[in-house]
Coordinates of N, CA and C in Angstrom, one line a residue:
M1 N 26.1 -95.5 -96.9 CA 26.8 -95.5 -98.1 C 28.0 -94.5 -98.0
F2 N 29.1 -94.9 -98.4 CA 30.3 -94.0 -98.3 C 31.2 -94.3 -99.4
M3 N 31.3 -93.3 -100.4 CA 32.1 -93.4 -101.5 C 33.1 -92.3 -101.5
S4 N 34.4 -92.6 -101.5 CA 35.4 -91.6 -101.3 C 36.5 -91.6 -102.4
D5 N 37.1 -90.5 -102.6 CA 38.4 -90.4 -103.3 C 39.1 -89.2 -102.7
D6 N 40.1 -88.7 -103.4 CA 40.9 -87.6 -102.8 C 40.1 -86.3 -102.7
K7 N 39.2 -86.1 -103.6 CA 38.5 -84.8 -103.7 C 37.2 -84.7 -102.9
I8 N 36.4 -85.8 -103.0 CA 35.1 -85.7 -102.4 C 34.7 -87.1 -101.8
I9 N 33.7 -87.0 -101.0 CA 33.0 -88.2 -100.4 C 31.5 -88.0 -100.7
L10 N 30.9 -89.1 -101.1 CA 29.4 -89.2 -101.2 C 29.0 -90.0 -100.0
R11 N 28.0 -89.5 -99.2 CA 27.6 -90.3 -98.1 C 26.1 -90.1 -97.9
A12 N 25.5 -91.0 -97.1 CA 24.1 -90.9 -96.8 C 23.8 -89.6 -96.0
I13 N 22.5 -89.2 -96.1 CA 22.1 -88.1 -95.3 C 21.9 -88.4 -93.8
E14 N 22.4 -87.6 -93.0 CA 22.3 -87.7 -91.5 C 21.4 -86.6 -91.0
P15 N 20.9 -86.9 -89.8 CA 20.0 -85.8 -89.2 C 20.7 -84.5 -89.1
E16 N 22.1 -84.5 -88.9 CA 22.8 -83.2 -88.8 C 22.8 -82.4 -90.1
D17 N 22.4 -83.0 -91.2 CA 22.3 -82.4 -92.5 C 21.0 -81.6 -92.7
L18 N 20.1 -81.6 -91.7 CA 18.8 -80.9 -91.9 C 19.0 -79.5 -92.3
D19 N 19.8 -78.7 -91.7 CA 20.0 -77.3 -92.1 C 20.5 -77.1 -93.5
T20 N 21.4 -77.9 -93.9 CA 21.9 -77.8 -95.3 C 20.9 -78.1 -96.3
L21 N 20.1 -79.2 -96.0 CA 19.1 -79.6 -96.9 C 18.0 -78.5 -96.9
Y22 N 17.7 -77.9 -95.8 CA 16.7 -76.9 -95.7 C 17.1 -75.7 -96.6
V23 N 18.3 -75.3 -96.5 CA 18.8 -74.1 -97.3 C 18.7 -74.5 -98.8
I24 N 19.2 -75.6 -99.2 CA 19.2 -76.0 -100.6 C 17.8 -76.2 -101.2
E25 N 17.0 -76.9 -100.5 CA 15.6 -77.2 -101.0 C 14.8 -75.9 -101.1
N26 N 15.1 -74.9 -100.3 CA 14.3 -73.7 -100.3 C 14.9 -72.5 -101.0
D27 N 16.0 -72.8 -101.8 CA 16.6 -71.7 -102.5 C 15.8 -71.4 -103.8
E28 N 15.1 -70.3 -103.8 CA 14.1 -70.0 -104.9 C 14.9 -69.8 -106.2
Q29 N 16.2 -69.4 -106.1 CA 16.9 -69.2 -107.4 C 17.1 -70.5 -108.1
L30 N 17.0 -71.6 -107.4 CA 17.2 -72.9 -108.1 C 15.9 -73.4 -108.7
W31 N 14.8 -72.9 -108.3 CA 13.5 -73.4 -108.7 C 13.3 -73.2 -110.2
G32 N 13.8 -72.2 -110.8 CA 13.7 -72.0 -112.3 C 14.6 -73.0 -113.0
R33 N 15.5 -73.6 -112.4 CA 16.4 -74.6 -113.0 C 15.9 -76.0 -113.1
G34 N 14.9 -76.3 -112.3 CA 14.4 -77.6 -112.3 C 12.9 -77.7 -112.1
V35 N 12.4 -78.8 -111.5 CA 11.0 -78.9 -111.3 C 10.4 -78.6 -109.9
T36 N 11.3 -78.3 -109.0 CA 10.8 -78.0 -107.6 C 10.4 -76.5 -107.6
N37 N 9.3 -76.3 -106.9 CA 8.9 -74.9 -106.8 C 8.0 -74.7 -105.6
V38 N 8.3 -75.4 -104.5 CA 7.6 -75.2 -103.2 C 8.6 -75.2 -102.1
H39 N 8.2 -74.5 -101.0 CA 9.1 -74.5 -99.8 C 8.8 -75.7 -99.0
Y40 N 9.9 -76.2 -98.4 CA 9.8 -77.4 -97.6 C 10.1 -76.9 -96.1
S41 N 9.3 -77.4 -95.2 CA 9.5 -77.0 -93.8 C 10.6 -77.9 -93.2
R42 N 11.2 -77.5 -92.1 CA 12.1 -78.3 -91.5 C 11.5 -79.7 -91.0
Y43 N 10.2 -79.6 -90.6 CA 9.5 -80.7 -90.2 C 9.4 -81.8 -91.3
I44 N 9.0 -81.3 -92.5 CA 8.9 -82.3 -93.6 C 10.3 -82.9 -94.0
L45 N 11.3 -82.0 -94.0 CA 12.6 -82.5 -94.3 C 13.2 -83.4 -93.2
H46 N 12.9 -83.1 -91.9 CA 13.3 -84.0 -90.8 C 12.6 -85.4 -91.0
N47 N 11.3 -85.4 -91.3 CA 10.6 -86.7 -91.5 C 11.2 -87.4 -92.7
Y48 N 11.5 -86.7 -93.8 CA 12.1 -87.3 -95.0 C 13.4 -88.1 -94.5
I49 N 14.3 -87.4 -93.8 CA 15.5 -88.0 -93.4 C 15.3 -89.2 -92.5
A50 N 14.3 -89.0 -91.5 CA 14.0 -90.1 -90.6 C 13.4 -91.3 -91.2
E51 N 12.5 -91.1 -92.2 CA 11.8 -92.2 -92.8 C 12.4 -92.8 -94.0
S52 N 13.5 -92.2 -94.6 CA 14.2 -92.8 -95.7 C 14.8 -94.1 -95.3
K53 N 14.6 -95.1 -96.2 CA 15.1 -96.4 -95.9 C 16.5 -96.6 -96.5
G54 N 16.9 -95.7 -97.3 CA 18.2 -95.8 -97.9 C 18.3 -96.9 -99.0
D55 N 17.1 -97.3 -99.5 CA 17.0 -98.4 -100.4 C 16.2 -97.8 -101.7
I56 N 16.9 -97.8 -102.8 CA 16.3 -97.2 -104.0 C 15.0 -97.9 -104.4
Y57 N 14.9 -99.2 -104.1 CA 13.7 -99.9 -104.4 C 12.5 -99.5 -103.5
A58 N 12.8 -99.3 -102.3 CA 11.7 -98.9 -101.3 C 11.4 -97.4 -101.5
D59 N 12.4 -96.5 -101.6 CA 12.2 -95.1 -101.6 C 12.0 -94.5 -103.0
R60 N 12.4 -95.3 -104.0 CA 12.4 -94.9 -105.4 C 13.3 -93.7 -105.7
Q61 N 14.3 -93.5 -104.7 CA 15.3 -92.5 -104.9 C 16.5 -92.8 -104.0
V62 N 17.6 -92.1 -104.3 CA 18.8 -92.2 -103.4 C 19.3 -90.7 -103.4
R63 N 19.5 -90.2 -102.2 CA 20.0 -88.8 -102.0 C 21.2 -88.9 -101.2
L64 N 22.3 -88.4 -101.7 CA 23.6 -88.4 -101.0 C 24.2 -87.0 -100.8
M65 N 24.9 -86.8 -99.7 CA 25.5 -85.6 -99.5 C 26.9 -85.6 -100.1
V66 N 27.4 -84.5 -100.6 CA 28.7 -84.4 -101.2 C 29.6 -83.6 -100.2
E67 N 30.6 -84.2 -99.8 CA 31.6 -83.6 -98.8 C 32.9 -83.5 -99.5
N68 N 33.6 -82.4 -99.2 CA 35.0 -82.2 -99.7 C 36.0 -82.9 -98.8
A69 N 37.2 -82.9 -99.1 CA 38.3 -83.5 -98.3 C 38.4 -83.0 -96.9
E70 N 38.0 -81.7 -96.7 CA 38.0 -81.0 -95.4 C 36.8 -81.4 -94.6
G71 N 35.9 -82.2 -95.1 CA 34.7 -82.6 -94.3 C 33.6 -81.6 -94.4
E72 N 33.6 -80.6 -95.3 CA 32.6 -79.6 -95.5 C 31.5 -80.2 -96.4
T73 N 30.3 -80.0 -96.1 CA 29.2 -80.5 -97.0 C 29.1 -79.4 -98.1
V74 N 29.4 -79.8 -99.3 CA 29.4 -78.9 -100.4 C 28.1 -79.0 -101.3
G75 N 27.3 -80.0 -101.1 CA 26.1 -80.1 -101.9 C 25.4 -81.5 -101.8
I76 N 24.5 -81.7 -102.7 CA 23.6 -82.9 -102.7 C 23.6 -83.4 -104.1
I77 N 23.6 -84.7 -104.2 CA 23.4 -85.4 -105.5 C 22.4 -86.5 -105.3
D78 N 21.5 -86.6 -106.3 CA 20.5 -87.7 -106.1 C 20.0 -88.3 -107.3
L79 N 19.5 -89.5 -107.2 CA 18.8 -90.2 -108.2 C 17.3 -90.3 -107.7
V80 N 16.4 -89.8 -108.6 CA 15.0 -89.7 -108.2 C 14.2 -90.4 -109.4
D81 N 12.9 -90.6 -109.1 CA 12.0 -91.2 -110.1 C 12.6 -92.5 -110.7
F82 N 13.1 -93.3 -109.8 CA 13.7 -94.6 -110.1 C 12.6 -95.4 -110.7
D83 N 12.8 -96.0 -111.8 CA 11.9 -96.9 -112.5 C 12.5 -98.3 -112.5
P84 N 12.1 -99.2 -111.6 CA 12.8 -100.5 -111.5 C 12.5 -101.4 -112.7
S85 N 11.4 -101.2 -113.4 CA 11.1 -102.0 -114.6 C 12.0 -101.7 -115.8
H86 N 12.4 -100.5 -115.9 CA 13.3 -100.1 -117.0 C 14.7 -99.7 -116.6
L87 N 14.9 -99.8 -115.3 CA 16.3 -99.6 -114.7 C 16.8 -98.2 -115.1
R88 N 16.0 -97.2 -114.9 CA 16.5 -95.8 -115.1 C 16.1 -94.9 -114.0
A89 N 16.7 -93.8 -113.9 CA 16.4 -92.8 -112.9 C 16.9 -91.4 -113.4
E90 N 16.2 -90.4 -112.8 CA 16.7 -89.0 -113.1 C 17.7 -88.6 -112.1
I91 N 18.8 -87.9 -112.6 CA 19.8 -87.5 -111.7 C 19.8 -86.0 -111.5
G92 N 20.1 -85.6 -110.3 CA 20.2 -84.1 -110.0 C 21.3 -83.8 -109.1
I93 N 21.8 -82.6 -109.2 CA 22.9 -82.2 -108.3 C 22.8 -80.7 -108.0
V94 N 23.1 -80.4 -106.8 CA 23.2 -79.0 -106.4 C 24.5 -78.8 -105.5
I95 N 25.3 -77.9 -106.0 CA 26.5 -77.6 -105.2 C 26.2 -76.2 -104.6
Q96 N 26.5 -76.0 -103.3 CA 26.2 -74.7 -102.7 C 27.1 -73.7 -103.3
R97 N 26.6 -72.4 -103.4 CA 27.3 -71.3 -104.2 C 28.7 -71.2 -103.8
K98 N 29.1 -71.2 -102.5 CA 30.5 -70.9 -102.1 C 31.4 -72.0 -102.5
F99 N 30.9 -73.1 -103.0 CA 31.8 -74.3 -103.3 C 31.8 -74.5 -104.8
R100 N 31.1 -73.7 -105.6 CA 31.0 -73.9 -107.0 C 32.3 -73.6 -107.8
H101 N 32.5 -74.2 -108.9 CA 33.6 -73.9 -109.8 C 34.9 -74.5 -109.2
K102 N 34.8 -75.5 -108.4 CA 36.0 -76.2 -107.8 C 36.1 -77.6 -108.2
G103 N 35.3 -78.1 -109.1 CA 35.4 -79.5 -109.6 C 34.6 -80.4 -108.8
Y104 N 33.8 -80.0 -107.7 CA 33.1 -80.9 -106.9 C 31.9 -81.6 -107.7
A105 N 31.2 -80.8 -108.5 CA 30.1 -81.4 -109.2 C 30.6 -82.5 -110.2
Y106 N 31.6 -82.2 -110.9 CA 32.2 -83.2 -111.8 C 32.6 -84.5 -111.1
E107 N 33.3 -84.3 -110.0 CA 33.7 -85.5 -109.3 C 32.5 -86.3 -108.7
A108 N 31.5 -85.6 -108.2 CA 30.3 -86.2 -107.6 C 29.5 -86.9 -108.7
L109 N 29.4 -86.3 -109.9 CA 28.7 -87.0 -111.0 C 29.4 -88.3 -111.4
R110 N 30.8 -88.2 -111.6 CA 31.5 -89.4 -111.9 C 31.3 -90.5 -110.9
K111 N 31.3 -90.2 -109.7 CA 31.2 -91.2 -108.6 C 29.8 -91.7 -108.6
M112 N 28.8 -90.9 -108.9 CA 27.4 -91.4 -108.9 C 27.2 -92.3 -110.1
L113 N 27.8 -91.9 -111.3 CA 27.7 -92.8 -112.5 C 28.3 -94.2 -112.2
S114 N 29.4 -94.2 -111.5 CA 30.0 -95.5 -111.1 C 29.1 -96.3 -110.2
Y115 N 28.5 -95.6 -109.2 CA 27.6 -96.3 -108.3 C 26.4 -96.8 -109.0
A116 N 25.8 -96.0 -109.9 CA 24.6 -96.4 -110.6 C 24.9 -97.6 -111.5
S117 N 26.1 -97.7 -112.0 CA 26.4 -98.8 -112.9 C 26.8 -100.1 -112.1
R118 N 27.8 -99.9 -111.3 CA 28.4 -101.1 -110.6 C 27.5 -101.7 -109.5
I119 N 26.8 -100.8 -108.7 CA 26.1 -101.2 -107.6 C 24.6 -101.4 -107.9
L120 N 24.0 -100.4 -108.5 CA 22.6 -100.4 -108.8 C 22.2 -101.1 -110.1
H121 N 23.2 -101.3 -111.0 CA 23.0 -101.9 -112.3 C 21.9 -101.3 -113.1
L122 N 21.9 -99.9 -113.1 CA 20.9 -99.2 -113.9 C 21.4 -99.2 -115.4
H123 N 20.4 -99.0 -116.2 CA 20.6 -99.0 -117.7 C 20.9 -97.6 -118.1
Q124 N 20.2 -96.6 -117.5 CA 20.4 -95.2 -118.0 C 20.0 -94.2 -116.9
L125 N 20.6 -93.1 -117.0 CA 20.3 -91.9 -116.2 C 19.9 -90.8 -117.1
Y126 N 19.0 -89.9 -116.7 CA 18.6 -88.7 -117.5 C 18.5 -87.5 -116.6
V127 N 18.6 -86.4 -117.3 CA 18.5 -85.1 -116.6 C 17.8 -84.1 -117.5
Y128 N 17.0 -83.2 -116.9 CA 16.4 -82.1 -117.6 C 17.2 -80.8 -117.2
I129 N 17.7 -80.1 -118.2 CA 18.5 -78.9 -117.9 C 17.9 -77.7 -118.7
D130 N 17.7 -76.6 -118.0 CA 17.3 -75.4 -118.7 C 18.2 -75.1 -119.8
S131 N 17.7 -74.8 -121.0 CA 18.5 -74.6 -122.2 C 19.5 -73.4 -122.0
D132 N 19.2 -72.5 -121.1 CA 20.0 -71.3 -120.9 C 21.1 -71.6 -119.9
N133 N 21.1 -72.8 -119.2 CA 22.1 -73.1 -118.2 C 23.3 -73.8 -118.8
D134 N 24.1 -72.9 -119.4 CA 25.3 -73.4 -120.1 C 26.3 -74.2 -119.2
I135 N 26.4 -73.7 -118.0 CA 27.4 -74.4 -117.1 C 26.9 -75.8 -116.8
S136 N 25.6 -76.1 -116.6 CA 25.2 -77.4 -116.3 C 25.2 -78.3 -117.6
L137 N 24.9 -77.7 -118.7 CA 24.9 -78.4 -120.0 C 26.3 -78.9 -120.2
K138 N 27.3 -78.0 -120.1 CA 28.7 -78.4 -120.3 C 29.2 -79.4 -119.3
L139 N 28.8 -79.3 -118.0 CA 29.2 -80.3 -117.0 C 28.7 -81.7 -117.4
F140 N 27.4 -81.8 -117.7 CA 26.8 -83.1 -118.0 C 27.4 -83.7 -119.3
Q141 N 27.7 -82.8 -120.2 CA 28.4 -83.3 -121.5 C 29.8 -83.8 -121.1
K142 N 30.5 -83.1 -120.3 CA 31.8 -83.5 -119.9 C 31.9 -84.9 -119.3
V143 N 30.9 -85.3 -118.5 CA 30.9 -86.6 -117.9 C 30.3 -87.7 -118.8
G144 N 29.8 -87.2 -120.0 CA 29.4 -88.2 -121.0 C 27.9 -88.3 -121.3
F145 N 27.1 -87.4 -120.8 CA 25.7 -87.3 -121.1 C 25.5 -86.8 -122.5
C146 N 24.5 -87.2 -123.3 CA 24.3 -86.8 -124.6 C 22.9 -86.1 -124.6
R147 N 22.9 -85.0 -125.4 CA 21.7 -84.2 -125.6 C 20.7 -85.1 -126.5
T148 N 19.5 -85.3 -126.0 CA 18.6 -86.1 -126.7 C 17.5 -85.3 -127.4
V149 N 16.9 -84.4 -126.7 CA 15.8 -83.6 -127.2 C 15.6 -82.3 -126.5
C150 N 15.1 -81.3 -127.2 CA 14.7 -80.1 -126.6 C 13.2 -80.0 -126.3
L151 N 12.8 -79.8 -125.1 CA 11.4 -79.8 -124.7 C 11.0 -78.3 -124.6
K152 N 10.2 -77.9 -125.5 CA 9.7 -76.5 -125.6 C 8.9 -76.1 -124.4
D153 N 9.2 -74.9 -123.9 CA 8.5 -74.3 -122.7 C 8.3 -75.3 -121.6
W154 N 9.3 -76.0 -121.3 CA 9.2 -77.1 -120.3 C 9.2 -76.6 -118.8
L155 N 10.0 -75.5 -118.6 CA 10.3 -75.0 -117.3 C 9.7 -73.6 -117.2
Y156 N 9.1 -73.3 -116.1 CA 8.5 -72.0 -115.8 C 9.2 -71.4 -114.6
D157 N 9.7 -70.2 -114.7 CA 10.4 -69.6 -113.5 C 9.6 -68.6 -112.8
G158 N 8.3 -68.5 -113.1 CA 7.4 -67.6 -112.4 C 7.2 -66.3 -113.3
K159 N 8.0 -66.1 -114.3 CA 7.9 -65.0 -115.2 C 7.8 -65.5 -116.7
S160 N 8.5 -66.5 -117.0 CA 8.5 -66.9 -118.4 C 8.9 -68.4 -118.5
Y161 N 8.5 -69.0 -119.6 CA 8.8 -70.4 -119.9 C 10.2 -70.5 -120.5
H162 N 10.9 -71.6 -120.2 CA 12.2 -71.9 -120.8 C 12.2 -73.3 -121.4
D163 N 12.9 -73.5 -122.4 CA 13.1 -74.8 -123.0 C 14.0 -75.6 -122.1
A164 N 13.8 -76.9 -122.1 CA 14.7 -77.8 -121.3 C 15.3 -78.8 -122.3
I165 N 16.6 -79.1 -122.0 CA 17.3 -80.1 -122.8 C 17.2 -81.4 -122.0
L166 N 16.8 -82.4 -122.6 CA 16.8 -83.8 -122.0 C 18.1 -84.4 -122.4
M167 N 18.9 -84.8 -121.4 CA 20.2 -85.5 -121.6 C 20.1 -86.8 -121.0
Q168 N 20.8 -87.8 -121.7 CA 20.8 -89.2 -121.2 C 22.2 -89.7 -121.1
Y169 N 22.4 -90.7 -120.2 CA 23.7 -91.4 -120.1 C 23.3 -92.8 -120.0
F170 N 23.9 -93.6 -120.9 CA 23.6 -95.1 -120.9 C 24.8 -95.8 -120.2
L171 N 24.5 -96.5 -119.2 CA 25.5 -97.2 -118.4 C 25.9 -98.5 -119.0

Protein backbone atom coordinates (compact mmCIF):
# COMPACT_ATOMS: atom_id res chain seq x y z
CA MET A 1 0.00 0.00 0.00
CA PHE A 2 1.34 3.39 -0.93
CA MET A 3 -0.67 6.58 -0.52
CA SER A 4 1.14 9.81 -1.18
CA ASP A 5 0.70 13.55 -1.37
CA ASP A 6 3.12 16.44 -1.04
CA LYS A 7 3.47 16.23 2.74
CA ILE A 8 3.30 12.54 3.68
CA ILE A 9 3.24 8.98 2.44
CA LEU A 10 1.36 6.10 4.09
CA ARG A 11 2.99 2.77 3.36
CA ALA A 12 3.01 -0.83 4.56
CA ILE A 13 5.37 -1.87 7.33
CA GLU A 14 8.69 -3.26 6.14
CA PRO A 15 11.23 -5.33 8.10
CA GLU A 16 13.42 -2.20 8.21
CA ASP A 17 10.76 -0.55 10.39
CA LEU A 18 11.39 -2.92 13.30
CA ASP A 19 13.42 -0.43 15.36
CA THR A 20 10.90 2.37 14.88
CA LEU A 21 8.03 0.07 15.79
CA TYR A 22 9.95 -1.15 18.84
CA VAL A 23 10.53 2.40 20.12
CA ILE A 24 6.92 3.49 19.60
CA GLU A 25 5.29 0.35 21.01
CA ASN A 26 7.49 0.43 24.12
CA ASP A 27 7.13 4.15 24.92
CA GLU A 28 5.63 4.00 28.41
CA GLN A 29 4.56 7.65 28.19
CA LEU A 30 2.05 6.61 25.54
CA TRP A 31 0.56 3.84 27.66
CA GLY A 32 -1.59 6.17 29.73
CA ARG A 33 -3.04 7.60 26.50
CA GLY A 34 -4.46 4.35 25.18
CA VAL A 35 -5.05 0.71 25.98
CA THR A 36 -1.53 -0.69 25.48
CA ASN A 37 0.42 -1.30 28.66
CA VAL A 38 2.93 -4.05 27.95
CA HIS A 39 6.42 -4.15 26.50
CA TYR A 40 6.86 -5.87 23.15
CA SER A 41 10.07 -7.69 22.34
CA ARG A 42 11.82 -7.27 19.01
CA TYR A 43 11.07 -10.95 18.42
CA ILE A 44 7.30 -10.45 18.81
CA LEU A 45 7.34 -7.34 16.62
CA HIS A 46 9.51 -9.09 14.01
CA ASN A 47 7.00 -11.93 13.88
CA TYR A 48 4.12 -9.46 13.64
CA ILE A 49 5.75 -7.83 10.60
CA ALA A 50 6.61 -11.18 9.02
CA GLU A 51 3.20 -12.78 9.59
CA SER A 52 0.99 -9.83 8.71
CA LYS A 53 -0.93 -10.58 5.56
CA GLY A 54 -1.69 -6.95 4.81
CA ASP A 55 -5.37 -7.85 4.53
CA ILE A 56 -7.80 -6.24 6.97
CA TYR A 57 -10.13 -9.24 6.72
CA ALA A 58 -7.37 -11.72 7.60
CA ASP A 59 -5.48 -9.63 10.17
CA ARG A 60 -8.48 -7.65 11.51
CA GLN A 61 -6.19 -4.62 11.35
CA VAL A 62 -4.13 -2.45 9.02
CA ARG A 63 -0.99 -0.73 10.24
CA LEU A 64 0.78 1.82 8.06
CA MET A 65 3.96 3.80 8.49
CA VAL A 66 3.79 7.57 8.05
CA GLU A 67 6.69 9.06 6.09
CA ASN A 68 7.38 12.70 5.36
CA ALA A 69 8.46 14.08 1.98
CA GLU A 70 12.11 13.62 2.99
CA GLY A 71 11.57 9.87 3.47
CA GLU A 72 11.79 9.96 7.27
CA THR A 73 9.44 7.68 9.18
CA VAL A 74 7.51 10.08 11.39
CA GLY A 75 4.95 7.71 12.90
CA ILE A 76 2.39 4.95 12.64
CA ILE A 77 -1.33 5.02 11.89
CA ASP A 78 -3.55 2.00 12.18
CA LEU A 79 -7.02 0.57 12.03
CA VAL A 80 -7.54 -2.15 14.65
CA ASP A 81 -10.42 -4.22 16.01
CA PHE A 82 -11.92 -4.33 12.52
CA ASP A 83 -15.47 -5.66 12.66
CA PRO A 84 -16.46 -6.93 9.18
CA SER A 85 -20.09 -7.47 10.18
CA HIS A 86 -20.60 -3.83 11.08
CA LEU A 87 -17.87 -2.33 8.88
CA ARG A 88 -16.17 -0.37 11.64
CA ALA A 89 -12.70 -0.16 13.14
CA GLU A 90 -10.81 1.71 15.82
CA ILE A 91 -8.22 4.17 14.55
CA GLY A 92 -4.98 5.07 16.25
CA ILE A 93 -2.02 7.26 15.43
CA VAL A 94 1.36 7.98 16.97
CA ILE A 95 3.74 10.59 15.64
CA GLN A 96 7.25 10.43 17.06
CA ARG A 97 8.07 13.35 19.40
CA LYS A 98 10.59 15.11 17.18
CA PHE A 99 8.05 15.24 14.32
CA ARG A 100 5.02 16.48 16.26
CA HIS A 101 3.25 19.80 15.63
CA LYS A 102 4.17 19.82 11.93
CA GLY A 103 0.83 18.72 10.49
CA TYR A 104 1.80 15.08 9.88
CA ALA A 105 -0.93 13.63 12.11
CA TYR A 106 -3.62 15.71 10.43
CA GLU A 107 -2.50 14.69 6.94
CA ALA A 108 -2.16 11.02 7.92
CA LEU A 109 -5.67 10.99 9.42
CA ARG A 110 -7.15 12.63 6.33
CA LYS A 111 -5.45 10.06 4.11
CA MET A 112 -6.56 7.14 6.31
CA LEU A 113 -10.17 8.40 6.29
CA SER A 114 -10.09 8.46 2.51
CA TYR A 115 -8.63 4.95 2.38
CA ALA A 116 -11.20 3.61 4.87
CA SER A 117 -14.01 5.08 2.80
CA ARG A 118 -12.92 4.59 -0.81
CA ILE A 119 -11.00 1.30 -0.56
CA LEU A 120 -12.25 -0.50 2.55
CA HIS A 121 -15.85 0.79 2.34
CA LEU A 122 -16.09 1.12 6.12
CA HIS A 123 -19.15 2.68 7.72
CA GLN A 124 -17.42 4.20 10.74
CA LEU A 125 -14.18 4.72 12.59
CA TYR A 126 -13.88 5.38 16.30
CA VAL A 127 -11.20 6.40 18.77
CA TYR A 128 -10.86 6.55 22.54
CA ILE A 129 -8.96 9.62 23.77
CA ASP A 130 -7.95 10.55 27.30
CA SER A 131 -10.19 13.45 28.29
CA ASP A 132 -7.06 15.39 29.34
CA ASN A 133 -5.42 14.99 25.93
CA ASP A 134 -6.56 18.29 24.42
CA ILE A 135 -4.16 18.07 21.48
CA SER A 136 -5.58 14.74 20.29
CA LEU A 137 -9.17 15.78 20.95
CA LYS A 138 -8.70 18.90 18.82
CA LEU A 139 -6.90 16.95 16.09
CA PHE A 140 -9.68 14.40 15.71
CA GLN A 141 -12.35 17.11 15.82
CA LYS A 142 -10.46 19.01 13.12
CA VAL A 143 -10.70 16.03 10.73
CA GLY A 144 -14.41 15.58 11.47
CA PHE A 145 -14.73 13.15 14.39
CA CYS A 146 -17.62 13.87 16.79
CA ARG A 147 -17.57 13.39 20.53
CA THR A 148 -20.06 10.67 21.37
CA VAL A 149 -19.72 9.78 25.03
CA CYS A 150 -17.48 10.20 28.06
CA LEU A 151 -16.40 6.89 29.57
CA LYS A 152 -15.70 7.37 33.29
CA ASP A 153 -12.42 5.99 34.69
CA TRP A 154 -11.77 4.19 31.38
CA LEU A 155 -7.98 4.57 31.26
CA TYR A 156 -5.49 3.82 34.01
CA ASP A 157 -1.97 5.27 33.83
CA GLY A 158 -0.54 3.29 36.75
CA LYS A 159 -1.39 5.98 39.28
CA SER A 160 -4.90 7.16 38.58
CA TYR A 161 -7.90 6.63 36.38
CA HIS A 162 -8.83 8.99 33.56
CA ASP A 163 -12.01 9.50 31.63
CA ALA A 164 -11.92 8.67 27.94
CA ILE A 165 -13.84 10.41 25.22
CA LEU A 166 -15.27 8.13 22.54
CA MET A 167 -15.22 9.88 19.19
CA GLN A 168 -16.76 8.59 15.95
CA TYR A 169 -16.46 9.39 12.28
CA PHE A 170 -19.11 8.18 9.87
CA LEU A 171 -17.82 7.59 6.35
